[in-house]
PDB file of C-alpha atoms and ligand atoms in Angstrom:
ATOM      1  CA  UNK A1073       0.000   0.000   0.000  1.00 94.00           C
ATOM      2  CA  UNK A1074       3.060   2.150   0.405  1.00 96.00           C
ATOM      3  CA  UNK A1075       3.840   4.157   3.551  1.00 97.00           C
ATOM      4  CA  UNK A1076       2.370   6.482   4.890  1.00 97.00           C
ATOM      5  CA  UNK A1077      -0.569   4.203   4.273  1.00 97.00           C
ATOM      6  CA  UNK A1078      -3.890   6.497   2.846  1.00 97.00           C
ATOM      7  CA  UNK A1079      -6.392   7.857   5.709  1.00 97.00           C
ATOM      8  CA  UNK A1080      -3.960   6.094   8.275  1.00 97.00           C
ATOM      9  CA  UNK A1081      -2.076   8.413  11.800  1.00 97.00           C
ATOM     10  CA  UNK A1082      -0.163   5.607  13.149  1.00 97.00           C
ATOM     11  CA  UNK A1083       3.248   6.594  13.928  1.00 97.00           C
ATOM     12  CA  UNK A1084       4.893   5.077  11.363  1.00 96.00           C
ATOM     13  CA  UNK A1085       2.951   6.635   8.777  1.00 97.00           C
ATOM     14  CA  UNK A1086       3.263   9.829  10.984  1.00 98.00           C
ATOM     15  CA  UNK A1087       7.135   9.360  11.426  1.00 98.00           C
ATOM     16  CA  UNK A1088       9.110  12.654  10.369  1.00 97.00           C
ATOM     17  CA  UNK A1089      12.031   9.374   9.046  1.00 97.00           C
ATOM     18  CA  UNK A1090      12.707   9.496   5.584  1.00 97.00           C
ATOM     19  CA  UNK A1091      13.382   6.231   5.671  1.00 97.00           C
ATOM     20  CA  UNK A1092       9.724   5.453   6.473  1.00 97.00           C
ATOM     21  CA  UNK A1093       8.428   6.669   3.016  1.00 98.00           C
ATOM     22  CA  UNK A1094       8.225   3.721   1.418  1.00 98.00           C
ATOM     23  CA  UNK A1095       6.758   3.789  -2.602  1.00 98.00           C
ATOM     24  CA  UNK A1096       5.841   0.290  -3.891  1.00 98.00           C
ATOM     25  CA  UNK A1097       8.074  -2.464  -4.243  1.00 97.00           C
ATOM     26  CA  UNK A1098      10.428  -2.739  -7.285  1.00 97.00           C
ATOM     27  CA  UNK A1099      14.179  -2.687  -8.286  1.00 98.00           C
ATOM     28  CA  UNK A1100      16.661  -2.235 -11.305  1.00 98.00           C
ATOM     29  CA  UNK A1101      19.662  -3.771 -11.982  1.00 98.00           C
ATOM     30  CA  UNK A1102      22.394  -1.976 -13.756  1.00 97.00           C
ATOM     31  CA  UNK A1103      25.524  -2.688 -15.201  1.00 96.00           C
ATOM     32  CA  UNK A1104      28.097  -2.095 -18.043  1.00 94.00           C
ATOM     33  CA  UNK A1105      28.014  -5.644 -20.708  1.00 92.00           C
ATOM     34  CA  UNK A1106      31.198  -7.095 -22.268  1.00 89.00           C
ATOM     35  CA  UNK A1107      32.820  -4.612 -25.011  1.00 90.00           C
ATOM     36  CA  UNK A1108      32.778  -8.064 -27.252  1.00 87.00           C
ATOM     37  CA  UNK A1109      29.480  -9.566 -27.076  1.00 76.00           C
ATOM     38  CA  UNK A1110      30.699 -12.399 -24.540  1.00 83.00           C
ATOM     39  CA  UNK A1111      28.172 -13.224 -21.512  1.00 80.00           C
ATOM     40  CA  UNK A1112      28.875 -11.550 -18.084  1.00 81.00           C
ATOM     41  CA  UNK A1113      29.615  -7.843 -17.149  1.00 87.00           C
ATOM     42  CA  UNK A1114      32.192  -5.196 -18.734  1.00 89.00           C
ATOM     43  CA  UNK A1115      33.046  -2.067 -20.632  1.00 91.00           C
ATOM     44  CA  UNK A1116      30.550  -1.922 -23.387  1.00 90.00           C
ATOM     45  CA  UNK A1117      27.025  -0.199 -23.299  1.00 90.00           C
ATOM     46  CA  UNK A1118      25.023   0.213 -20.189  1.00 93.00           C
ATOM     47  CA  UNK A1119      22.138  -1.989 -19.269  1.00 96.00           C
ATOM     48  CA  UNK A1120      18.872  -1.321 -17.228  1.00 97.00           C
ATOM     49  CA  UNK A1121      16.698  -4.052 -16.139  1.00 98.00           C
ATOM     50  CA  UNK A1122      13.734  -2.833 -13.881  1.00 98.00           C
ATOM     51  CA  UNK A1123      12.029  -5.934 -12.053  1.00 98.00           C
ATOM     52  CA  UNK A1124       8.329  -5.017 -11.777  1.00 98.00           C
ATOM     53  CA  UNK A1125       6.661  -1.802 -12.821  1.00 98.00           C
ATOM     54  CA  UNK A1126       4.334  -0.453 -10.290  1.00 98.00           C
ATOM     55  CA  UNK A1127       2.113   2.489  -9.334  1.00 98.00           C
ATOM     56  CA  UNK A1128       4.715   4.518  -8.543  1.00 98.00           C
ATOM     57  CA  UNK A1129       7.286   3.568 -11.206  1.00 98.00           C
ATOM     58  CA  UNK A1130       7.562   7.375 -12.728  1.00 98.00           C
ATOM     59  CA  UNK A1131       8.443   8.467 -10.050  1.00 98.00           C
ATOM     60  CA  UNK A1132      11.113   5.999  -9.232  1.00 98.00           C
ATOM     61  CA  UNK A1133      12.463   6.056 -12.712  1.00 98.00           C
ATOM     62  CA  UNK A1134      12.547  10.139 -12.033  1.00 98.00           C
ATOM     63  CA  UNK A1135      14.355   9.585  -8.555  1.00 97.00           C
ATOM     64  CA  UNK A1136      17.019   7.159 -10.118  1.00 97.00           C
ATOM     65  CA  UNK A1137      17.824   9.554 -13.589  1.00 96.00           C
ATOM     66  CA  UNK A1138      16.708   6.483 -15.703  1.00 96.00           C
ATOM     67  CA  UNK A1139      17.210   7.163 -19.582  1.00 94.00           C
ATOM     68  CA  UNK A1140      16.121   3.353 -21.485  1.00 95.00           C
ATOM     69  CA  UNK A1141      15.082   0.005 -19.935  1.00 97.00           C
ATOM     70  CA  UNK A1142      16.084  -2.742 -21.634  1.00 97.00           C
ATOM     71  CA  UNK A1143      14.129  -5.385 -20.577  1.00 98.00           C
ATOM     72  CA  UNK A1144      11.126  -5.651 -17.611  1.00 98.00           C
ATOM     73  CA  UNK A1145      10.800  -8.772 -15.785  1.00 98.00           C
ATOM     74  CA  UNK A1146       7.472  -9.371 -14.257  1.00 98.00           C
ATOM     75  CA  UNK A1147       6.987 -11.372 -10.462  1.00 98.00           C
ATOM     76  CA  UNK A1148       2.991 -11.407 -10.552  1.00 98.00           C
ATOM     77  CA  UNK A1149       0.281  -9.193 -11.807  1.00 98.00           C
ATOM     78  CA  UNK A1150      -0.908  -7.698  -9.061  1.00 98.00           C
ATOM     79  CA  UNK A1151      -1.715  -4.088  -8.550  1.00 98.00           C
ATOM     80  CA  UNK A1152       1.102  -2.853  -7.103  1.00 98.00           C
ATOM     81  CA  UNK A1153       3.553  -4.852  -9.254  1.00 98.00           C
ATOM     82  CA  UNK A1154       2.322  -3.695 -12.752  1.00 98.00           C
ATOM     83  CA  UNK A1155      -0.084  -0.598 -13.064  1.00 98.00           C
ATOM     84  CA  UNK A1156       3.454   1.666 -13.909  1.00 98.00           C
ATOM     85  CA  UNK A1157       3.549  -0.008 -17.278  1.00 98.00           C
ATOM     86  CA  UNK A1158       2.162   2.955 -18.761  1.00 97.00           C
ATOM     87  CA  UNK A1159       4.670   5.138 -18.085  1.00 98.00           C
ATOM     88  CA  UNK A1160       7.596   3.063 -20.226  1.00 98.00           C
ATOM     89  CA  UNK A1161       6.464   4.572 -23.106  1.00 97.00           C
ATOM     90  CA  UNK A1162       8.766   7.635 -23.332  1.00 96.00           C
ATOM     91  CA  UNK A1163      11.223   5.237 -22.862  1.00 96.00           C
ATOM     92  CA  UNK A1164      10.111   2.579 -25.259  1.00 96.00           C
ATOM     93  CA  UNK A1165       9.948   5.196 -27.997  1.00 94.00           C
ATOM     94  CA  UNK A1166      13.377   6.088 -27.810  1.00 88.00           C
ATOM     95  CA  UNK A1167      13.936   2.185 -28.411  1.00 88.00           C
ATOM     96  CA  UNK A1168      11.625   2.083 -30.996  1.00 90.00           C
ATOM     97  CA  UNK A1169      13.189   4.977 -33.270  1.00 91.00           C
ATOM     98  CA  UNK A1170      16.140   2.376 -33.353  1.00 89.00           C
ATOM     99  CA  UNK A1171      14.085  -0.204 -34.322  1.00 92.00           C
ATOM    100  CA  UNK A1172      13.260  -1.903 -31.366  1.00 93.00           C
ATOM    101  CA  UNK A1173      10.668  -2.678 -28.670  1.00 96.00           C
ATOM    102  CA  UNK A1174      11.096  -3.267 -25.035  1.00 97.00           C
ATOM    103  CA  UNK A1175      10.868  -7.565 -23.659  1.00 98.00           C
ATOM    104  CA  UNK A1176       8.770  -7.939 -21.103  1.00 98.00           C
ATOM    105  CA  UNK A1177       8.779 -10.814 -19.416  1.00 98.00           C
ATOM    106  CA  UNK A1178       6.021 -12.885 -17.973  1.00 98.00           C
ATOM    107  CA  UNK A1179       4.627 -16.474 -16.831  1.00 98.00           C
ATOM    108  CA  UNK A1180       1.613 -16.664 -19.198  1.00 98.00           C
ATOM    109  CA  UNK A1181      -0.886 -15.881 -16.340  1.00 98.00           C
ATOM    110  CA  UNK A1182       0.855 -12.590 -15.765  1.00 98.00           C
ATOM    111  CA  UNK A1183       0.602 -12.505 -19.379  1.00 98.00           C
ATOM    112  CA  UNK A1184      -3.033 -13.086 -19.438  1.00 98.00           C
ATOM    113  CA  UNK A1185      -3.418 -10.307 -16.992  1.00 98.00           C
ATOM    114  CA  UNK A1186      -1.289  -7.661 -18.648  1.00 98.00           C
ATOM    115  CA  UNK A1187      -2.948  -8.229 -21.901  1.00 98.00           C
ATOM    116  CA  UNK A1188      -6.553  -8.086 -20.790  1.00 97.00           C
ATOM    117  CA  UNK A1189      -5.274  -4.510 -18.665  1.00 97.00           C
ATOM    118  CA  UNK A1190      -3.449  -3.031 -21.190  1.00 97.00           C
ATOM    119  CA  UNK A1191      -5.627  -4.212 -24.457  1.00 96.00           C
ATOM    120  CA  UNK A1192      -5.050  -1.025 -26.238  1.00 95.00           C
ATOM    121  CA  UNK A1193      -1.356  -1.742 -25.888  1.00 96.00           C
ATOM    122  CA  UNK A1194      -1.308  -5.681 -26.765  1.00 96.00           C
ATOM    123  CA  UNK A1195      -3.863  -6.722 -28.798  1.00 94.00           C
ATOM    124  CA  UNK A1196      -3.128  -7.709 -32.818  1.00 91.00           C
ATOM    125  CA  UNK A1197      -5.567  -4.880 -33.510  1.00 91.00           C
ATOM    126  CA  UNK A1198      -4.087  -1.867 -31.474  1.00 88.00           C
ATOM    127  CA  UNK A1199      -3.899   1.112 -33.156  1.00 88.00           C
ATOM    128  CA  UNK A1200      -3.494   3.841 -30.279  1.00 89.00           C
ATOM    129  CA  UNK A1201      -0.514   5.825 -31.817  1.00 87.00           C
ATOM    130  CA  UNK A1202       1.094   6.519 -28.670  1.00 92.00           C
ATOM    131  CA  UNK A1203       1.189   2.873 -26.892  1.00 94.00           C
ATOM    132  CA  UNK A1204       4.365   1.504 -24.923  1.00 96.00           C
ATOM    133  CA  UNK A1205       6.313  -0.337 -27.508  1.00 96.00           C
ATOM    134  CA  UNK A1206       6.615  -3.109 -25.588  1.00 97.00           C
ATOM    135  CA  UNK A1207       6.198  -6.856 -26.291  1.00 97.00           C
ATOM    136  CA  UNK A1208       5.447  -9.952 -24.196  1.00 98.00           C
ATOM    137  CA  UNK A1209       8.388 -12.758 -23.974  1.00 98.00           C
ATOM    138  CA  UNK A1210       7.931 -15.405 -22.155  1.00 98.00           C
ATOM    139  CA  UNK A1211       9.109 -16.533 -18.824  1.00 98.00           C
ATOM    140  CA  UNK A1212      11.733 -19.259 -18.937  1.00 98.00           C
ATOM    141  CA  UNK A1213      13.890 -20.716 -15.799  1.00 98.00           C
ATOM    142  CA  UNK A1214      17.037 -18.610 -17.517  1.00 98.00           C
ATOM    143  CA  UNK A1215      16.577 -15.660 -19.352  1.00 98.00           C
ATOM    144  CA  UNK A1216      19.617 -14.200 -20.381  1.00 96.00           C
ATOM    145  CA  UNK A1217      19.241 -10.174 -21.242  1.00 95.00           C
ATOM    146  CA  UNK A1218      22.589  -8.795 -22.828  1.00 93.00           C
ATOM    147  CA  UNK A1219      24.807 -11.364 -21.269  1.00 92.00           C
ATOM    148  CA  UNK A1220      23.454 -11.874 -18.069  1.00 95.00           C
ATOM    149  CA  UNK A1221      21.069 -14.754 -16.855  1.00 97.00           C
ATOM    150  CA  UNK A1222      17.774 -13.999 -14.812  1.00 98.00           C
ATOM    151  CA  UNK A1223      16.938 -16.930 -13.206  1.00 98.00           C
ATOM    152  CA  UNK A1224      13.039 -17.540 -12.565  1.00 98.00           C
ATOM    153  CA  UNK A1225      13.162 -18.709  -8.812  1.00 98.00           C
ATOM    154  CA  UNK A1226       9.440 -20.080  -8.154  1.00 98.00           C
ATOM    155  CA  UNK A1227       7.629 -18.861  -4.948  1.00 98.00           C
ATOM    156  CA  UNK A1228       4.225 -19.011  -3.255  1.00 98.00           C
ATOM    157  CA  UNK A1229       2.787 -16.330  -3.096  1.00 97.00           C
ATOM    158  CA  UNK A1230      -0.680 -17.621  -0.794  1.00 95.00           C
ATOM    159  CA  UNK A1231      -2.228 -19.837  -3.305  1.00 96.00           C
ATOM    160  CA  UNK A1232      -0.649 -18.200  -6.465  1.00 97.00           C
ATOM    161  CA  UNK A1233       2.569 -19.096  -7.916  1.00 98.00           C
ATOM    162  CA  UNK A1234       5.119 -16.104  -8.833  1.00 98.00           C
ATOM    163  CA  UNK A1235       8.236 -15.572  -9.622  1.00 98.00           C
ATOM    164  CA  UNK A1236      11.359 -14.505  -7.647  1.00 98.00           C
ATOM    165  CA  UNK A1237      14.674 -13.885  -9.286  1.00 98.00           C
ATOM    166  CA  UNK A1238      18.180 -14.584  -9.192  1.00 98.00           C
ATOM    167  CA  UNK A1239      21.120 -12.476 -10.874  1.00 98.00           C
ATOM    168  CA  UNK A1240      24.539 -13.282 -10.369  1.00 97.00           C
ATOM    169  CA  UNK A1241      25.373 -13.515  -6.309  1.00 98.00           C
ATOM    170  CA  UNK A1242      21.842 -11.477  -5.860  1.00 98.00           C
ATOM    171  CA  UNK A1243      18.201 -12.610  -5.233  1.00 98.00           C
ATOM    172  CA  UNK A1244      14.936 -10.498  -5.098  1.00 98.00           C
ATOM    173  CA  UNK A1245      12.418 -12.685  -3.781  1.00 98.00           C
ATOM    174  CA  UNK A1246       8.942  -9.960  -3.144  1.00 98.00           C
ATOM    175  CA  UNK A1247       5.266 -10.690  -1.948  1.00 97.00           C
ATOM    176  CA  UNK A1248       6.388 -14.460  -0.916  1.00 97.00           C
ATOM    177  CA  UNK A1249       4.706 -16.446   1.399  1.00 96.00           C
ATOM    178  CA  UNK A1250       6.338 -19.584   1.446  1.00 96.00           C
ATOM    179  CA  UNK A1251       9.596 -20.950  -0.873  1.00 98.00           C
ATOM    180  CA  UNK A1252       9.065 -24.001  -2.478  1.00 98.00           C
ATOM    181  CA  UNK A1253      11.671 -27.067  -1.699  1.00 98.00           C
ATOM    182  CA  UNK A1254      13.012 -27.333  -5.125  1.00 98.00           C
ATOM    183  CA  UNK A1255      13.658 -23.632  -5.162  1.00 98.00           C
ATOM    184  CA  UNK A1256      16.065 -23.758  -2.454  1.00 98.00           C
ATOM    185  CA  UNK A1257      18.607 -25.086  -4.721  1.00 98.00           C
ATOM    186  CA  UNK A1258      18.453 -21.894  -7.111  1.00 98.00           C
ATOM    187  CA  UNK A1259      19.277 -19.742  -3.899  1.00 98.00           C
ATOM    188  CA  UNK A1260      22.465 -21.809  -3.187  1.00 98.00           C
ATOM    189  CA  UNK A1261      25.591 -18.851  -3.123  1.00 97.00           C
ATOM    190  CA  UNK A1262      23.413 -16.155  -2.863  1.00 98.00           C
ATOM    191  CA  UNK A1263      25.688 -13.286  -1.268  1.00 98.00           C
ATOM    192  CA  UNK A1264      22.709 -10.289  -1.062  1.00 98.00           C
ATOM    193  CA  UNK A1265      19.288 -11.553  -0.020  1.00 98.00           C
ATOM    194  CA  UNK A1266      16.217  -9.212  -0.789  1.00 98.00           C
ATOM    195  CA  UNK A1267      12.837 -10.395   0.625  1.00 98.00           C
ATOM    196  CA  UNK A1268       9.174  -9.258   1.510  1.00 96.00           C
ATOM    197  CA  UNK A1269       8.476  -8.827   5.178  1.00 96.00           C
ATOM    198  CA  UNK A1270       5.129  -7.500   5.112  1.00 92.00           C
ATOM    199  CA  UNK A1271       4.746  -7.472   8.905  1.00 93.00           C
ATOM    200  CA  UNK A1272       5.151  -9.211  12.459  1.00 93.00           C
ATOM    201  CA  UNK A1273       1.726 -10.712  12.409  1.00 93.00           C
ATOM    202  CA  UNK A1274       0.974 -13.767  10.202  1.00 93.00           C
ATOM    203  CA  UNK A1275      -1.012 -12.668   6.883  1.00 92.00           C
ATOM    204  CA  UNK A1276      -1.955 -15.621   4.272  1.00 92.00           C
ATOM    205  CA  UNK A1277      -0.275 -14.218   1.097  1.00 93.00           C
ATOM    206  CA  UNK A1278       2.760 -12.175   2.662  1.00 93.00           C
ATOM    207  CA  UNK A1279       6.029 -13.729   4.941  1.00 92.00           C
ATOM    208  CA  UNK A1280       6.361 -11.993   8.473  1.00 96.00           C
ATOM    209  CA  UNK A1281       9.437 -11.008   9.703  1.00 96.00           C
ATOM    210  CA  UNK A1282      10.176 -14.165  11.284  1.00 97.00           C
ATOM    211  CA  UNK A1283       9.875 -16.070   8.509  1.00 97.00           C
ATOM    212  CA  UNK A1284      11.949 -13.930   5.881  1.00 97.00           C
ATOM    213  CA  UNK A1285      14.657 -14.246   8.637  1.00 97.00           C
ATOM    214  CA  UNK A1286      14.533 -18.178   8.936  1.00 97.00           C
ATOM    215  CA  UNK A1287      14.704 -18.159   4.794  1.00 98.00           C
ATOM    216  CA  UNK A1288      17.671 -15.744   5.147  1.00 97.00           C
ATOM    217  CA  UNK A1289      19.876 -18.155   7.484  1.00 97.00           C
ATOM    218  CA  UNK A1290      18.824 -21.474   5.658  1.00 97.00           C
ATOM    219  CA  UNK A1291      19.600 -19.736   2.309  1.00 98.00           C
ATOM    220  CA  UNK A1292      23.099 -18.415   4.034  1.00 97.00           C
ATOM    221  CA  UNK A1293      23.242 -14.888   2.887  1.00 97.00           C
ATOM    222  CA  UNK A1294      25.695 -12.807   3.986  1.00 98.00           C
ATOM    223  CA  UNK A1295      23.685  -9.949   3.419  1.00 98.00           C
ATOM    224  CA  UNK A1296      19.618  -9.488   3.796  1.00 98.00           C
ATOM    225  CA  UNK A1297      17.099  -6.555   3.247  1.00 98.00           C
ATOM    226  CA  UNK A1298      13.697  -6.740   3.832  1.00 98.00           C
ATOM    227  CA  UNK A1299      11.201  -5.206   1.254  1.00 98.00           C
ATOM    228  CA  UNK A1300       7.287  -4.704   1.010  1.00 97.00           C
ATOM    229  CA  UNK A1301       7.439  -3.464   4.195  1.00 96.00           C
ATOM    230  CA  UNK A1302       3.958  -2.677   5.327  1.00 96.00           C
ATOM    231  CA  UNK A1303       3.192   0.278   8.080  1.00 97.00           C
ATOM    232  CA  UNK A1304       3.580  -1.743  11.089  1.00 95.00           C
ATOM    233  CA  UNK A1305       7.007  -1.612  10.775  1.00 96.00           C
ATOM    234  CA  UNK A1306       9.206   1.380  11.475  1.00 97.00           C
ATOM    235  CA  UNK A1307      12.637   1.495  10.414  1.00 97.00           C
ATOM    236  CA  UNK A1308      14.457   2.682  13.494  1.00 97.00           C
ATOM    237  CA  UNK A1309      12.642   0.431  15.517  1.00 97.00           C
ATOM    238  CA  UNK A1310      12.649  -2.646  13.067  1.00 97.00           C
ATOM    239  CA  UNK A1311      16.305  -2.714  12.565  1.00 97.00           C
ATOM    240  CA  UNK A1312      16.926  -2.135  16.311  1.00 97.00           C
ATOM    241  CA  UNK A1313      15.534  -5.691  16.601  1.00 96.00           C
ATOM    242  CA  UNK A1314      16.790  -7.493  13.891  1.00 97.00           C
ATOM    243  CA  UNK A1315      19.772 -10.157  13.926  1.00 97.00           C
ATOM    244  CA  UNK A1316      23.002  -8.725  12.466  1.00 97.00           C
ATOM    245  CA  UNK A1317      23.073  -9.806   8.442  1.00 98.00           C
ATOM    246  CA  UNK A1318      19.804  -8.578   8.080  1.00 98.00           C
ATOM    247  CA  UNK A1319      17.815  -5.193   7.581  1.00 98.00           C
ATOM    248  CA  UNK A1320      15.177  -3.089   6.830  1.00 98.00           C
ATOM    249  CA  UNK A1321      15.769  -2.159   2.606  1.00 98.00           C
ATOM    250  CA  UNK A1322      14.489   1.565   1.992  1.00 98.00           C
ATOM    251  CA  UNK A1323      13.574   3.487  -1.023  1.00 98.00           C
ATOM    252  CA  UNK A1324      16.775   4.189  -2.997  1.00 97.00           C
ATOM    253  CA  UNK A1325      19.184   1.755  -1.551  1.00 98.00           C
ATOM    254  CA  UNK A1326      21.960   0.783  -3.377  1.00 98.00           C
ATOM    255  CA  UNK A1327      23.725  -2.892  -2.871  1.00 97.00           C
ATOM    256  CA  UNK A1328      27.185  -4.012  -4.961  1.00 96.00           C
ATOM    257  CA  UNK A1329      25.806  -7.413  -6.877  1.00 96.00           C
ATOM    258  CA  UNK A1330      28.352  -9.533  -8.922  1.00 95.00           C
ATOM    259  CA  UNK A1331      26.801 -10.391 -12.113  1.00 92.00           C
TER     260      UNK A1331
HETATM  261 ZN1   ZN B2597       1.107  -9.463  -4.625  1.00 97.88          ZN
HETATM  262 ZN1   ZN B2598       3.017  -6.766  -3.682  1.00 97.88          ZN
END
C-alpha cells in the first residue's frame, strides 16, 4: 500500500524518518556488458533491467535519472507490481526509433493479466498511436538479457505461484509467502538476499518477519534486506531488533551485486 498508508495516523505513517516513506516495491539492476558480445559484465554499453513496474514507477524512474530500460521482468500481476507499465512509453519510444521494442517478461498468467489490462497496448488490432512499444516474452527458468542470466526462482505467493529472481550472487524474492523445496537449490551462493516482510503478524499471502529471517539463514546470505514493508514496521525500531546480516531495505538503496 506504500507508507504512509492512505487515511492512516499511526506513527509510522506519521514518522518525520525518511526512511519510512516507502513507494511500492520494485528494483533495477544496472551494469556495463562485455565490449565483445561475450556473456557476463564489462566495458561496453550500459544496461537497465527494472524488475516489476508499479504504481509509482515514474516516479522511481525520475528519482534514479533512468534514460532506457532494456528489458522488464514481471513477479505477478498484481496491482502494485504492474499498473506503472504505462509510463515506459517515453522510454520505449526512444527504443523504438532504433528499431526496437522493449521484452517484457512474464509467466503466461501474468501474461493473461497484462494483456486483458493493457488491451489497447497488446492486442493484434491496437492502433493507439502513442502505446508503450513493448512486447510480451515469455518466462523461462534462464533468461539471459545482454549477457546476463535472470533466473526464474518459483515462490508461493498464498495460493498463487510467482516468480522470484536470481542475478549473479543477488536474489529479489517480493510478496512471498512460502519458498518451495526445489527452489532452495536456485538460492544456493546467494551473497545479497532481498525479501518481503510484510509485517510481524501472520497474513496468508505475505512472509512476516520471522519467517523472511529463517529463509535468510537457511539460504546463508551474507547480506539481507527486507522489502514490502507494510506500516507496522518502522525502520528505526525494526532494525533495532533485527539479527546482524539482516535489515530493513528503503527506497533508494543501493547494494554491490556480482553479475
Ligand atoms: Zn502481490
Ligand atoms: Zn506486492
Amino acid at each position: 500500500m506504500g507508507v504512509p498508508t492512505l487515511g492512516c495516523d499511526c506513527p509510522v505513517c506519521m514518522s518525520t524518518d525518511l526512511h519510512d516513506k516507502r513507494l511500492r516495491p520494485s528494483v533495477m539492476v544496472r551494469w556495463r556488458e562485455s565490449a565483445d558480445g561475450a556473456p557476463g559484465p564489462g566495458t561496453g554499453a550500459g544496461r537497465v533491467v527494472v524488475i516489476d513496474t508499479g504504481p509509482d514507477f515514474r516516479e522511481q524512474a525520475l528519482r534514479e535519472k533512468l534514460t532506457r530500460v532494456d528489458a522488464v521482468f514481471y513477479t505477478h500481476s498484481h496491482a502494485d507490481h504492474i499498473l506503472g507499465l504505462d509510463d515506459l512509453r517515453p522510454l520505449s519510444f526512444a527504443a523504438y526509433r532504433q528499431g526496437e521494442t522493449i521484452p517484457l517478461y512474464a509467466s503466461s498468467e501474468t501474461r493473461a493479466v497484462l494483456e486483458r489490462i493493457y488491451e489497447y497496448t497488446f492486442s493484434p488490432d491496437a492502433t493507439y498511436p502513442n502505446r508503450a512499444r513493448v512486447r510480451l516474452e515469455p518466462l523461462a527458468e534462464h533468461n539471459l538479457v545482454h549477457g546476463v542470466d535472470f533466473i526464474r526462482v518459483p515462490l508461493m505467493h498464498g495460493q498463487m505461484e510467482i516468480a522470484g529472481f536470481r542475478v549473479g550472487n543477488a536474489a529479489y524474492l517480493t510478496d512471498v509467502s512460502d519458498i518451495p523445496e526445489s527452489s532452495f537449490a536456485l538460492l544456493e551462493g546467494v551473497d545479497q538476499l532481498v525479501v518481503s516482510a510484510l509485517r510481524y503478524k501472520p497474513h496468508p499471502s505475505h512472509a512476516t518477519v520471522d519467517q523472511a529471517i529463517g529463509w535468510a539463514r537457511r539460504i546463508g546470505a551474507k547480506q539481507t534486506w527486507l522489502t514490502h514493508i507494510a506500516h507496522e514496521l518502522g525502520h528505526e525500531e525494526t532494525n533495532r531488533a533485527l539479527p546482524d546480516g539482516i535489515r530493513v531495505a528503503y527506497d533508494g538503496l543501493t547494494i554491490p551485486v556480482i553479475l
